[in-house]
Amino acid sequence: MIRLELIDEKNIEYAIKIQNKIFPEYNGKRNYYGSLGEYSQTKYFLIYDDNTCIGTTGLYYYKNDFDNAWLGFFGFLEEYRNKGYGTVALKLTEDYMHNIGFKFVRLFTDRLGNDIAINFYKKNGYIFENYDCKLEELKDLFDVVIGSKSLTGGYVPKWNNKFINISKQTKKQMN
């Protein structure tokens, strides 16, 4: 049975090891430590199949934007990919977001080399739009798309290039 376990002080070091195996090019340590605490704008989870950790997922939101939760570090250890776990874990993550009051889930990803992930999200009801915000410092290094889905079954407004400071997040994960 697939379940989510909140990353906290007791499992954070293990979570960082799992995240680094899934996303070796990114360092989740700063994100994970920043998520600890009752009033954090981020929550990260380990994904378990019974007692075996198979992946990570998470959410964050921007201040003064309480309608949109953003999906973060959603991924699986290689041996658990393409086995149906992703759809179940994504639904659990979306249900968590909806239950705490968010109306929409958003994500961003680089289009380059990410066809499998983008197609996965599309199969799970996400719509995509290009993100070309002129304020992004690193905008010329990435071909970013924003994926969006309603958590209430209603209309999903486009993101329309609103500034989200992907550059800051990318730099944070590279350190």
Tab-separated table of N, CA and C in Angstrom:
chain	number	residue	atom	x	y	z
A	1	MET	N	0.835	-1.177	0.000
A	1	MET	CA	0.000	0.000	0.000
A	1	MET	C	0.887	1.251	0.000
A	2	ILE	N	0.596	2.174	-0.884
A	2	ILE	CA	1.378	3.406	-1.010
A	2	ILE	C	0.931	4.389	0.071
A	3	ARG	N	1.911	4.999	0.727
A	3	ARG	CA	1.619	6.004	1.746
A	3	ARG	C	2.705	7.078	1.729
A	4	LEU	N	2.356	8.240	2.282
A	4	LEU	CA	3.294	9.347	2.406
A	4	LEU	C	3.692	9.501	3.863
A	5	GLU	N	4.981	9.765	4.088
A	5	GLU	CA	5.480	10.026	5.442
A	5	GLU	C	6.150	11.395	5.433
A	6	LEU	N	5.656	12.292	6.272
A	6	LEU	CA	6.200	13.635	6.353
A	6	LEU	C	7.679	13.590	6.725
A	7	ILE	N	8.478	14.363	6.043
A	7	ILE	CA	9.892	14.467	6.394
A	7	ILE	C	10.009	15.383	7.613
A	8	ASP	N	10.660	14.869	8.650
A	8	ASP	CA	10.826	15.617	9.892
A	8	ASP	C	12.248	15.415	10.412
A	9	GLU	N	12.486	15.853	11.637
A	9	GLU	CA	13.837	15.774	12.218
A	9	GLU	C	14.341	14.333	12.318
A	10	LYS	N	13.426	13.374	12.465
A	10	LYS	CA	13.823	11.978	12.655
A	10	LYS	C	14.266	11.290	11.363
A	11	ASN	N	13.712	11.695	10.237
A	11	ASN	CA	14.023	10.990	8.989
A	11	ASN	C	14.683	11.861	7.929
A	12	ILE	N	15.061	13.068	8.296
A	12	ILE	CA	15.547	14.015	7.294
A	12	ILE	C	16.849	13.564	6.620
A	13	GLU	N	17.771	13.011	7.358
A	13	GLU	CA	19.034	12.576	6.749
A	13	GLU	C	18.797	11.437	5.756
A	14	TYR	N	17.917	10.514	6.116
A	14	TYR	CA	17.546	9.433	5.197
A	14	TYR	C	16.859	10.008	3.952
A	15	ALA	N	15.961	10.979	4.158
A	15	ALA	CA	15.260	11.611	3.039
A	15	ALA	C	16.234	12.281	2.071
A	16	ILE	N	17.246	12.930	2.601
A	16	ILE	CA	18.242	13.596	1.752
A	16	ILE	C	18.982	12.564	0.904
A	17	LYS	N	19.316	11.423	1.493
A	17	LYS	CA	19.993	10.353	0.732
A	17	LYS	C	19.106	9.845	-0.399
A	18	ILE	N	17.835	9.644	-0.117
A	18	ILE	CA	16.896	9.173	-1.147
A	18	ILE	C	16.760	10.220	-2.246
A	19	GLN	N	16.576	11.477	-1.849
A	19	GLN	CA	16.407	12.558	-2.827
A	19	GLN	C	17.640	12.675	-3.711
A	20	ASN	N	18.830	12.540	-3.136
A	20	ASN	CA	20.059	12.647	-3.926
A	20	ASN	C	20.215	11.484	-4.904
A	21	LYS	N	19.659	10.319	-4.588
A	21	LYS	CA	19.678	9.200	-5.534
A	21	LYS	C	18.729	9.459	-6.708
A	22	ILE	N	17.587	10.060	-6.416
A	22	ILE	CA	16.580	10.310	-7.449
A	22	ILE	C	16.980	11.494	-8.319
A	23	PHE	N	17.441	12.557	-7.693
A	23	PHE	CA	17.809	13.796	-8.383
A	23	PHE	C	19.264	14.133	-8.075
A	24	PRO	N	20.224	13.382	-8.620
A	24	PRO	CA	21.625	13.612	-8.249
A	24	PRO	C	22.148	14.994	-8.645
A	25	GLU	N	21.507	15.630	-9.616
A	25	GLU	CA	21.971	16.950	-10.051
A	25	GLU	C	21.485	18.079	-9.151
A	26	TYR	N	20.555	17.763	-8.233
A	26	TYR	CA	20.017	18.776	-7.332
A	26	TYR	C	20.238	18.362	-5.884
A	27	ASN	N	20.456	19.348	-5.043
A	27	ASN	CA	20.657	19.098	-3.625
A	27	ASN	C	19.420	19.553	-2.860
A	28	GLY	N	18.679	18.611	-2.310
A	28	GLY	CA	17.466	18.944	-1.584
A	28	GLY	C	17.673	19.299	-0.123
A	29	LYS	N	18.910	19.248	0.345
A	29	LYS	CA	19.176	19.446	1.774
A	29	LYS	C	18.620	20.773	2.283
A	30	ARG	N	18.907	21.847	1.584
A	30	ARG	CA	18.436	23.158	2.036
A	30	ARG	C	16.913	23.233	1.994
A	31	ASN	N	16.306	22.646	0.963
A	31	ASN	CA	14.851	22.633	0.871
A	31	ASN	C	14.242	21.839	2.030
A	32	TYR	N	14.791	20.663	2.277
A	32	TYR	CA	14.240	19.807	3.315
A	32	TYR	C	14.389	20.432	4.698
A	33	TYR	N	15.562	20.945	5.019
A	33	TYR	CA	15.735	21.584	6.323
A	33	TYR	C	14.853	22.820	6.450
A	34	GLY	N	14.674	23.539	5.354
A	34	GLY	CA	13.806	24.709	5.368
A	34	GLY	C	12.341	24.367	5.564
A	35	SER	N	11.966	23.126	5.292
A	35	SER	CA	10.562	22.729	5.428
A	35	SER	C	10.181	22.351	6.853
A	36	LEU	N	11.168	22.178	7.716
A	36	LEU	CA	10.866	21.795	9.089
A	36	LEU	C	10.241	22.971	9.837
A	37	GLY	N	9.327	22.672	10.674
A	37	GLY	CA	8.689	23.727	11.455
A	37	GLY	C	7.220	23.872	11.094
A	38	GLU	N	6.472	24.223	12.081
A	38	GLU	CA	5.022	24.289	11.960
A	38	GLU	C	4.552	25.305	10.920
A	39	TYR	N	5.266	26.404	10.763
A	39	TYR	CA	4.793	27.493	9.905
A	39	TYR	C	5.512	27.560	8.558
A	40	SER	N	6.173	26.500	8.183
A	40	SER	CA	6.878	26.472	6.907
A	40	SER	C	5.895	26.488	5.749
A	41	GLN	N	6.300	27.101	4.644
A	41	GLN	CA	5.487	27.120	3.420
A	41	GLN	C	5.779	25.899	2.551
A	42	THR	N	6.511	24.943	3.066
A	42	THR	CA	6.838	23.730	2.322
A	42	THR	C	6.600	22.502	3.189
A	43	LYS	N	6.237	21.419	2.542
A	43	LYS	CA	6.107	20.114	3.182
A	43	LYS	C	6.652	19.087	2.202
A	44	TYR	N	7.539	18.252	2.676
A	44	TYR	CA	8.080	17.183	1.842
A	44	TYR	C	7.786	15.842	2.495
A	45	PHE	N	7.664	14.823	1.654
A	45	PHE	CA	7.288	13.498	2.108
A	45	PHE	C	8.156	12.435	1.456
A	46	LEU	N	8.385	11.359	2.183
A	46	LEU	CA	8.914	10.138	1.607
A	46	LEU	C	7.718	9.326	1.142
A	47	ILE	N	7.857	8.648	0.020
A	47	ILE	CA	6.801	7.784	-0.491
A	47	ILE	C	7.198	6.354	-0.173
A	48	TYR	N	6.286	5.625	0.469
A	48	TYR	CA	6.537	4.242	0.850
A	48	TYR	C	5.554	3.312	0.156
A	49	ASP	N	6.053	2.146	-0.222
A	49	ASP	CA	5.225	1.014	-0.590
A	49	ASP	C	5.391	0.028	0.549
A	50	ASP	N	4.366	-0.098	1.374
A	50	ASP	CA	4.449	-0.821	2.639
A	50	ASP	C	5.596	-0.228	3.461
A	51	ASN	N	6.659	-0.975	3.725
A	51	ASN	CA	7.769	-0.458	4.539
A	51	ASN	C	9.000	-0.100	3.722
A	52	THR	N	8.865	-0.055	2.400
A	52	THR	CA	9.995	0.249	1.524
A	52	THR	C	9.858	1.659	0.971
A	53	CYS	N	10.860	2.497	1.209
A	53	CYS	CA	10.860	3.842	0.656
A	53	CYS	C	11.160	3.755	-0.834
A	54	ILE	N	10.290	4.349	-1.647
A	54	ILE	CA	10.444	4.266	-3.099
A	54	ILE	C	10.597	5.619	-3.774
A	55	GLY	N	10.354	6.729	-3.043
A	55	GLY	CA	10.452	8.028	-3.692
A	55	GLY	C	10.208	9.187	-2.752
A	56	THR	N	10.059	10.372	-3.361
A	56	THR	CA	9.816	11.611	-2.622
A	56	THR	C	8.767	12.441	-3.337
A	57	THR	N	8.116	13.268	-2.574
A	57	THR	CA	7.167	14.237	-3.116
A	57	THR	C	7.105	15.411	-2.148
A	58	GLY	N	6.502	16.481	-2.589
A	58	GLY	CA	6.372	17.619	-1.702
A	58	GLY	C	5.539	18.722	-2.307
A	59	LEU	N	5.312	19.727	-1.506
A	59	LEU	CA	4.577	20.891	-1.967
A	59	LEU	C	5.147	22.129	-1.311
A	60	TYR	N	4.933	23.225	-1.991
A	60	TYR	CA	5.267	24.525	-1.423
A	60	TYR	C	4.306	25.535	-2.013
A	61	TYR	N	4.255	26.707	-1.400
A	61	TYR	CA	3.410	27.768	-1.949
A	61	TYR	C	4.105	29.100	-1.726
A	62	TYR	N	3.641	30.071	-2.487
A	62	TYR	CA	4.202	31.412	-2.390
A	62	TYR	C	3.311	32.270	-1.492
A	63	LYS	N	3.943	33.133	-0.708
A	63	LYS	CA	3.200	34.032	0.168
A	63	LYS	C	2.179	34.806	-0.657
A	64	ASN	N	1.029	35.013	-0.058
A	64	ASN	CA	-0.074	35.761	-0.662
A	64	ASN	C	-0.660	35.087	-1.905
A	65	ASP	N	-0.376	33.821	-2.105
A	65	ASP	CA	-0.995	33.058	-3.192
A	65	ASP	C	-1.469	31.744	-2.598
A	66	PHE	N	-2.621	31.781	-1.986
A	66	PHE	CA	-3.108	30.638	-1.230
A	66	PHE	C	-3.950	29.674	-2.065
A	67	ASP	N	-4.129	29.963	-3.364
A	67	ASP	CA	-4.889	29.059	-4.232
A	67	ASP	C	-4.003	27.996	-4.863
A	68	ASN	N	-2.718	28.291	-5.022
A	68	ASN	CA	-1.816	27.431	-5.786
A	68	ASN	C	-0.779	26.748	-4.907
A	69	ALA	N	-0.793	25.421	-4.936
A	69	ALA	CA	0.293	24.644	-4.342
A	69	ALA	C	1.200	24.207	-5.484
A	70	TRP	N	2.485	24.153	-5.222
A	70	TRP	CA	3.458	23.752	-6.243
A	70	TRP	C	4.041	22.399	-5.854
A	71	LEU	N	4.115	21.515	-6.814
A	71	LEU	CA	4.676	20.187	-6.606
A	71	LEU	C	6.196	20.286	-6.607
A	72	GLY	N	6.843	19.676	-5.621
A	72	GLY	CA	8.293	19.746	-5.540
A	72	GLY	C	8.937	18.396	-5.293
A	73	PHE	N	10.052	18.150	-5.937
A	73	PHE	CA	10.848	16.925	-5.777
A	73	PHE	C	9.986	15.662	-5.856
A	74	PHE	N	9.155	15.559	-6.878
A	74	PHE	CA	8.339	14.371	-7.096
A	74	PHE	C	9.148	13.408	-7.960
A	75	GLY	N	9.534	12.285	-7.379
A	75	GLY	CA	10.325	11.328	-8.137
A	75	GLY	C	10.473	10.010	-7.404
A	76	PHE	N	10.988	9.017	-8.139
A	76	PHE	CA	11.096	7.662	-7.620
A	76	PHE	C	12.480	7.089	-7.864
A	77	LEU	N	12.887	6.215	-6.969
A	77	LEU	CA	14.113	5.459	-7.203
A	77	LEU	C	13.933	4.676	-8.498
A	78	GLU	N	15.009	4.508	-9.229
A	78	GLU	CA	14.935	3.960	-10.582
A	78	GLU	C	14.182	2.632	-10.670
A	79	GLU	N	14.401	1.749	-9.717
A	79	GLU	CA	13.775	0.423	-9.792
A	79	GLU	C	12.266	0.451	-9.550
A	80	TYR	N	11.705	1.606	-9.167
A	80	TYR	CA	10.266	1.719	-8.924
A	80	TYR	C	9.561	2.582	-9.971
A	81	ARG	N	10.266	2.993	-11.001
A	81	ARG	CA	9.668	3.801	-12.061
A	81	ARG	C	8.902	2.918	-13.044
A	82	ASN	N	7.884	3.511	-13.644
A	82	ASN	CA	7.071	2.843	-14.673
A	82	ASN	C	6.378	1.588	-14.154
A	83	LYS	N	5.948	1.621	-12.908
A	83	LYS	CA	5.248	0.475	-12.314
A	83	LYS	C	3.895	0.889	-11.726
A	84	GLY	N	3.460	2.131	-11.998
A	84	GLY	CA	2.167	2.601	-11.509
A	84	GLY	C	2.212	3.341	-10.183
A	85	TYR	N	3.363	3.348	-9.523
A	85	TYR	CA	3.463	4.034	-8.238
A	85	TYR	C	3.263	5.549	-8.375
A	86	GLY	N	3.734	6.103	-9.465
A	86	GLY	CA	3.683	7.550	-9.651
A	86	GLY	C	2.270	8.094	-9.641
A	87	THR	N	1.367	7.428	-10.348
A	87	THR	CA	-0.018	7.887	-10.411
A	87	THR	C	-0.655	7.861	-9.026
A	88	VAL	N	-0.420	6.811	-8.275
A	88	VAL	CA	-0.995	6.696	-6.929
A	88	VAL	C	-0.399	7.763	-6.003
A	89	ALA	N	0.908	7.915	-6.023
A	89	ALA	CA	1.567	8.888	-5.144
A	89	ALA	C	1.194	10.324	-5.522
A	90	LEU	N	1.058	10.596	-6.807
A	90	LEU	CA	0.654	11.937	-7.240
A	90	LEU	C	-0.752	12.240	-6.732
A	91	LYS	N	-1.643	11.274	-6.828
A	91	LYS	CA	-3.022	11.462	-6.341
A	91	LYS	C	-3.020	11.694	-4.826
A	92	LEU	N	-2.201	10.959	-4.082
A	92	LEU	CA	-2.115	11.190	-2.633
A	92	LEU	C	-1.611	12.604	-2.328
A	93	THR	N	-0.626	13.051	-3.087
A	93	THR	CA	-0.081	14.399	-2.898
A	93	THR	C	-1.131	15.446	-3.230
A	94	GLU	N	-1.838	15.255	-4.342
A	94	GLU	CA	-2.892	16.202	-4.733
A	94	GLU	C	-4.018	16.224	-3.706
A	95	ASP	N	-4.395	15.059	-3.181
A	95	ASP	CA	-5.437	15.003	-2.149
A	95	ASP	C	-5.002	15.764	-0.899
A	96	TYR	N	-3.741	15.615	-0.520
A	96	TYR	CA	-3.215	16.350	0.632
A	96	TYR	C	-3.337	17.858	0.374
A	97	MET	N	-2.923	18.289	-0.811
A	97	MET	CA	-2.997	19.715	-1.160
A	97	MET	C	-4.443	20.220	-1.080
A	98	HIS	N	-5.348	19.464	-1.668
A	98	HIS	CA	-6.761	19.851	-1.676
A	98	HIS	C	-7.321	19.897	-0.258
A	99	ASN	N	-6.976	18.919	0.556
A	99	ASN	CA	-7.500	18.850	1.922
A	99	ASN	C	-7.041	19.993	2.814
A	100	ILE	N	-5.908	20.615	2.474
A	100	ILE	CA	-5.476	21.762	3.285
A	100	ILE	C	-5.886	23.092	2.644
A	101	GLY	N	-6.680	23.003	1.546
A	101	GLY	CA	-7.317	24.210	1.037
A	101	GLY	C	-6.864	24.759	-0.294
A	102	PHE	N	-5.925	24.121	-0.967
A	102	PHE	CA	-5.482	24.635	-2.259
A	102	PHE	C	-6.481	24.270	-3.354
A	103	LYS	N	-6.633	25.161	-4.338
A	103	LYS	CA	-7.544	24.940	-5.460
A	103	LYS	C	-6.836	24.363	-6.684
A	104	PHE	N	-5.546	24.686	-6.816
A	104	PHE	CA	-4.790	24.271	-7.999
A	104	PHE	C	-3.431	23.725	-7.595
A	105	VAL	N	-2.925	22.805	-8.397
A	105	VAL	CA	-1.553	22.348	-8.240
A	105	VAL	C	-0.804	22.796	-9.489
A	106	ARG	N	0.401	23.280	-9.274
A	106	ARG	CA	1.273	23.742	-10.359
A	106	ARG	C	2.617	23.044	-10.209
A	107	LEU	N	3.344	22.997	-11.299
A	107	LEU	CA	4.711	22.504	-11.266
A	107	LEU	C	5.472	23.189	-12.386
A	108	PHE	N	6.777	23.246	-12.238
A	108	PHE	CA	7.588	23.702	-13.352
A	108	PHE	C	8.659	22.671	-13.621
A	109	THR	N	9.012	22.583	-14.885
A	109	THR	CA	10.072	21.669	-15.284
A	109	THR	C	10.712	22.196	-16.562
A	110	ASP	N	11.898	21.743	-16.797
A	110	ASP	CA	12.597	22.063	-18.031
A	110	ASP	C	12.103	21.094	-19.103
A	111	ARG	N	11.731	21.613	-20.248
A	111	ARG	CA	11.220	20.785	-21.328
A	111	ARG	C	12.314	19.874	-21.902
A	112	LEU	N	13.571	20.296	-21.822
A	112	LEU	CA	14.666	19.551	-22.422
A	112	LEU	C	14.929	18.252	-21.675
A	113	GLY	N	14.764	17.135	-22.339
A	113	GLY	CA	15.047	15.840	-21.747
A	113	GLY	C	14.012	15.371	-20.743
A	114	ASN	N	12.859	15.990	-20.713
A	114	ASN	CA	11.852	15.645	-19.721
A	114	ASN	C	10.538	15.184	-20.339
A	115	ASP	N	10.587	14.637	-21.539
A	115	ASP	CA	9.365	14.205	-22.215
A	115	ASP	C	8.601	13.163	-21.412
A	116	ILE	N	9.301	12.229	-20.797
A	116	ILE	CA	8.628	11.177	-20.026
A	116	ILE	C	7.849	11.789	-18.865
A	117	ALA	N	8.468	12.692	-18.132
A	117	ALA	CA	7.791	13.325	-16.996
A	117	ALA	C	6.601	14.169	-17.466
A	118	ILE	N	6.798	14.960	-18.493
A	118	ILE	CA	5.713	15.814	-18.997
A	118	ILE	C	4.546	14.957	-19.475
A	119	ASN	N	4.821	13.884	-20.185
A	119	ASN	CA	3.746	12.996	-20.636
A	119	ASN	C	3.031	12.337	-19.464
A	120	PHE	N	3.781	11.976	-18.415
A	120	PHE	CA	3.170	11.426	-17.201
A	120	PHE	C	2.171	12.421	-16.609
A	121	TYR	N	2.595	13.675	-16.464
A	121	TYR	CA	1.700	14.678	-15.891
A	121	TYR	C	0.491	14.924	-16.787
A	122	LYS	N	0.695	14.952	-18.088
A	122	LYS	CA	-0.441	15.123	-19.005
A	122	LYS	C	-1.442	13.987	-18.844
A	123	LYS	N	-0.968	12.750	-18.725
A	123	LYS	CA	-1.869	11.603	-18.524
A	123	LYS	C	-2.637	11.716	-17.213
A	124	ASN	N	-2.096	12.493	-16.282
A	124	ASN	CA	-2.740	12.686	-14.990
A	124	ASN	C	-3.490	14.016	-14.901
A	125	GLY	N	-3.817	14.588	-16.059
A	125	GLY	CA	-4.707	15.742	-16.108
A	125	GLY	C	-4.079	17.118	-16.098
A	126	TYR	N	-2.765	17.213	-16.231
A	126	TYR	CA	-2.099	18.518	-16.222
A	126	TYR	C	-2.097	19.127	-17.623
A	127	ILE	N	-2.261	20.438	-17.652
A	127	ILE	CA	-2.111	21.180	-18.905
A	127	ILE	C	-0.830	21.999	-18.787
A	128	PHE	N	-0.171	22.228	-19.919
A	128	PHE	CA	1.131	22.899	-19.899
A	128	PHE	C	1.120	24.172	-20.719
A	129	GLU	N	1.933	25.113	-20.267
A	129	GLU	CA	2.147	26.360	-20.996
A	129	GLU	C	3.617	26.741	-20.859
A	130	ASN	N	4.114	27.446	-21.829
A	130	ASN	CA	5.501	27.919	-21.777
A	130	ASN	C	5.639	28.961	-20.685
A	131	TYR	N	6.813	29.004	-20.078
A	131	TYR	CA	7.115	30.014	-19.069
A	131	TYR	C	8.324	30.800	-19.555
A	132	ASP	N	8.097	32.052	-19.839
A	132	ASP	CA	9.161	32.895	-20.372
A	132	ASP	C	9.122	34.263	-19.695
A	133	CYS	N	9.145	34.252	-18.375
A	133	CYS	CA	9.090	35.497	-17.619
A	133	CYS	C	10.409	36.245	-17.790
A	134	LYS	N	10.325	37.456	-18.247
A	134	LYS	CA	11.521	38.264	-18.527
A	134	LYS	C	12.311	38.598	-17.261
A	135	LEU	N	11.688	38.500	-16.097
A	135	LEU	CA	12.364	38.821	-14.845
A	135	LEU	C	13.272	37.694	-14.349
A	136	GLU	N	13.130	36.500	-14.918
A	136	GLU	CA	13.944	35.366	-14.480
A	136	GLU	C	15.395	35.553	-14.908
A	137	GLU	N	16.272	35.544	-13.951
A	137	GLU	CA	17.700	35.748	-14.187
A	137	GLU	C	18.303	34.667	-15.090
A	138	LEU	N	17.893	33.418	-14.913
A	138	LEU	CA	18.467	32.300	-15.662
A	138	LEU	C	17.570	31.837	-16.814
A	139	LYS	N	16.653	32.694	-17.267
A	139	LYS	CA	15.649	32.262	-18.235
A	139	LYS	C	16.237	31.734	-19.533
A	140	ASP	N	17.396	32.189	-19.919
A	140	ASP	CA	17.991	31.743	-21.178
A	140	ASP	C	18.678	30.379	-21.062
A	141	LEU	N	18.808	29.846	-19.853
A	141	LEU	CA	19.454	28.552	-19.653
A	141	LEU	C	18.481	27.380	-19.697
A	142	PHE	N	17.190	27.649	-19.572
A	142	PHE	CA	16.203	26.593	-19.467
A	142	PHE	C	15.048	26.834	-20.426
A	143	ASP	N	14.386	25.766	-20.834
A	143	ASP	CA	13.162	25.834	-21.621
A	143	ASP	C	12.037	25.387	-20.692
A	144	VAL	N	11.578	26.286	-19.833
A	144	VAL	CA	10.675	25.956	-18.745
A	144	VAL	C	9.222	25.947	-19.214
A	145	VAL	N	8.488	24.959	-18.696
A	145	VAL	CA	7.044	24.907	-18.868
A	145	VAL	C	6.407	24.811	-17.489
A	146	ILE	N	5.198	25.337	-17.387
A	146	ILE	CA	4.407	25.266	-16.170
A	146	ILE	C	3.275	24.279	-16.424
A	147	GLY	N	3.152	23.296	-15.537
A	147	GLY	CA	2.028	22.365	-15.586
A	147	GLY	C	1.023	22.758	-14.527
A	148	SER	N	-0.263	22.652	-14.857
A	148	SER	CA	-1.322	23.068	-13.935
A	148	SER	C	-2.474	22.078	-13.964
A	149	LYS	N	-3.126	21.955	-12.804
A	149	LYS	CA	-4.295	21.081	-12.690
A	149	LYS	C	-5.201	21.619	-11.592
A	150	SER	N	-6.504	21.541	-11.817
A	150	SER	CA	-7.465	21.924	-10.795
A	150	SER	C	-7.575	20.798	-9.773
A	151	LEU	N	-7.637	21.161	-8.509
A	151	LEU	CA	-7.846	20.189	-7.441
A	151	LEU	C	-9.317	20.086	-7.076
A	152	THR	N	-10.154	20.918	-7.713
A	152	THR	CA	-11.584	20.935	-7.421
A	152	THR	C	-12.417	20.471	-8.610
A	153	GLY	N	-11.747	20.136	-9.707
A	153	GLY	CA	-12.457	19.694	-10.900
A	153	GLY	C	-12.927	20.820	-11.791
A	154	GLY	N	-12.603	22.040	-11.448
A	154	GLY	CA	-13.045	23.193	-12.218
A	154	GLY	C	-12.015	23.674	-13.219
A	155	TYR	N	-12.273	24.861	-13.729
A	155	TYR	CA	-11.412	25.529	-14.694
A	155	TYR	C	-10.051	25.839	-14.071
A	156	VAL	N	-8.999	25.733	-14.882
A	156	VAL	CA	-7.646	26.039	-14.434
A	156	VAL	C	-7.179	27.307	-15.146
A	157	PRO	N	-7.013	28.412	-14.426
A	157	PRO	CA	-6.489	29.614	-15.082
A	157	PRO	C	-5.024	29.421	-15.459
A	158	LYS	N	-4.633	29.995	-16.580
A	158	LYS	CA	-3.226	29.931	-16.988
A	158	LYS	C	-2.374	30.704	-15.990
A	159	TRP	N	-1.096	30.328	-15.946
A	159	TRP	CA	-0.158	31.015	-15.069
A	159	TRP	C	0.257	32.351	-15.669
A	160	ASN	N	0.324	32.412	-16.988
A	160	ASN	CA	0.586	33.661	-17.716
A	160	ASN	C	1.893	34.352	-17.327
A	161	ASN	N	2.950	33.571	-17.167
A	161	ASN	CA	4.294	34.108	-16.946
A	161	ASN	C	4.461	34.948	-15.688
A	162	LYS	N	3.607	34.739	-14.683
A	162	LYS	CA	3.814	35.455	-13.421
A	162	LYS	C	5.157	35.029	-12.836
A	163	PHE	N	5.876	35.967	-12.294
A	163	PHE	CA	7.220	35.738	-11.765
A	163	PHE	C	7.169	34.811	-10.558
A	164	ILE	N	7.967	33.734	-10.601
A	164	ILE	CA	8.056	32.802	-9.478
A	164	ILE	C	9.494	32.578	-9.009
A	165	ASN	N	10.432	33.252	-9.628
A	165	ASN	CA	11.838	33.215	-9.225
A	165	ASN	C	12.432	31.805	-9.262
A	166	ILE	N	12.254	31.163	-10.394
A	166	ILE	CA	12.855	29.851	-10.612
A	166	ILE	C	14.379	29.941	-10.480
A	167	SER	N	14.936	31.052	-10.862
A	167	SER	CA	16.387	31.239	-10.789
A	167	SER	C	16.886	31.084	-9.357
A	168	LYS	N	16.189	31.677	-8.409
A	168	LYS	CA	16.584	31.584	-6.998
A	168	LYS	C	16.510	30.136	-6.515
A	169	GLN	N	15.428	29.434	-6.876
A	169	GLN	CA	15.262	28.052	-6.468
A	169	GLN	C	16.354	27.174	-7.074
A	170	THR	N	16.660	27.384	-8.342
A	170	THR	CA	17.686	26.594	-9.014
A	170	THR	C	19.041	26.791	-8.350
A	171	LYS	N	19.386	28.025	-8.054
A	171	LYS	CA	20.662	28.304	-7.382
A	171	LYS	C	20.716	27.656	-6.001
A	172	LYS	N	19.598	27.683	-5.290
A	172	LYS	CA	19.517	27.084	-3.957
A	172	LYS	C	19.782	25.590	-4.022
A	173	GLN	N	19.288	24.932	-5.048
A	173	GLN	CA	19.434	23.483	-5.177
A	173	GLN	C	20.799	23.083	-5.719
A	174	MET	N	21.502	24.006	-6.336
A	174	MET	CA	22.806	23.700	-6.890
A	174	MET	C	23.912	23.785	-5.845
A	175	ASN	N	23.621	24.386	-4.713
A	175	ASN	CA	24.652	24.537	-3.667
A	175	ASN	C	24.711	23.345	-2.758
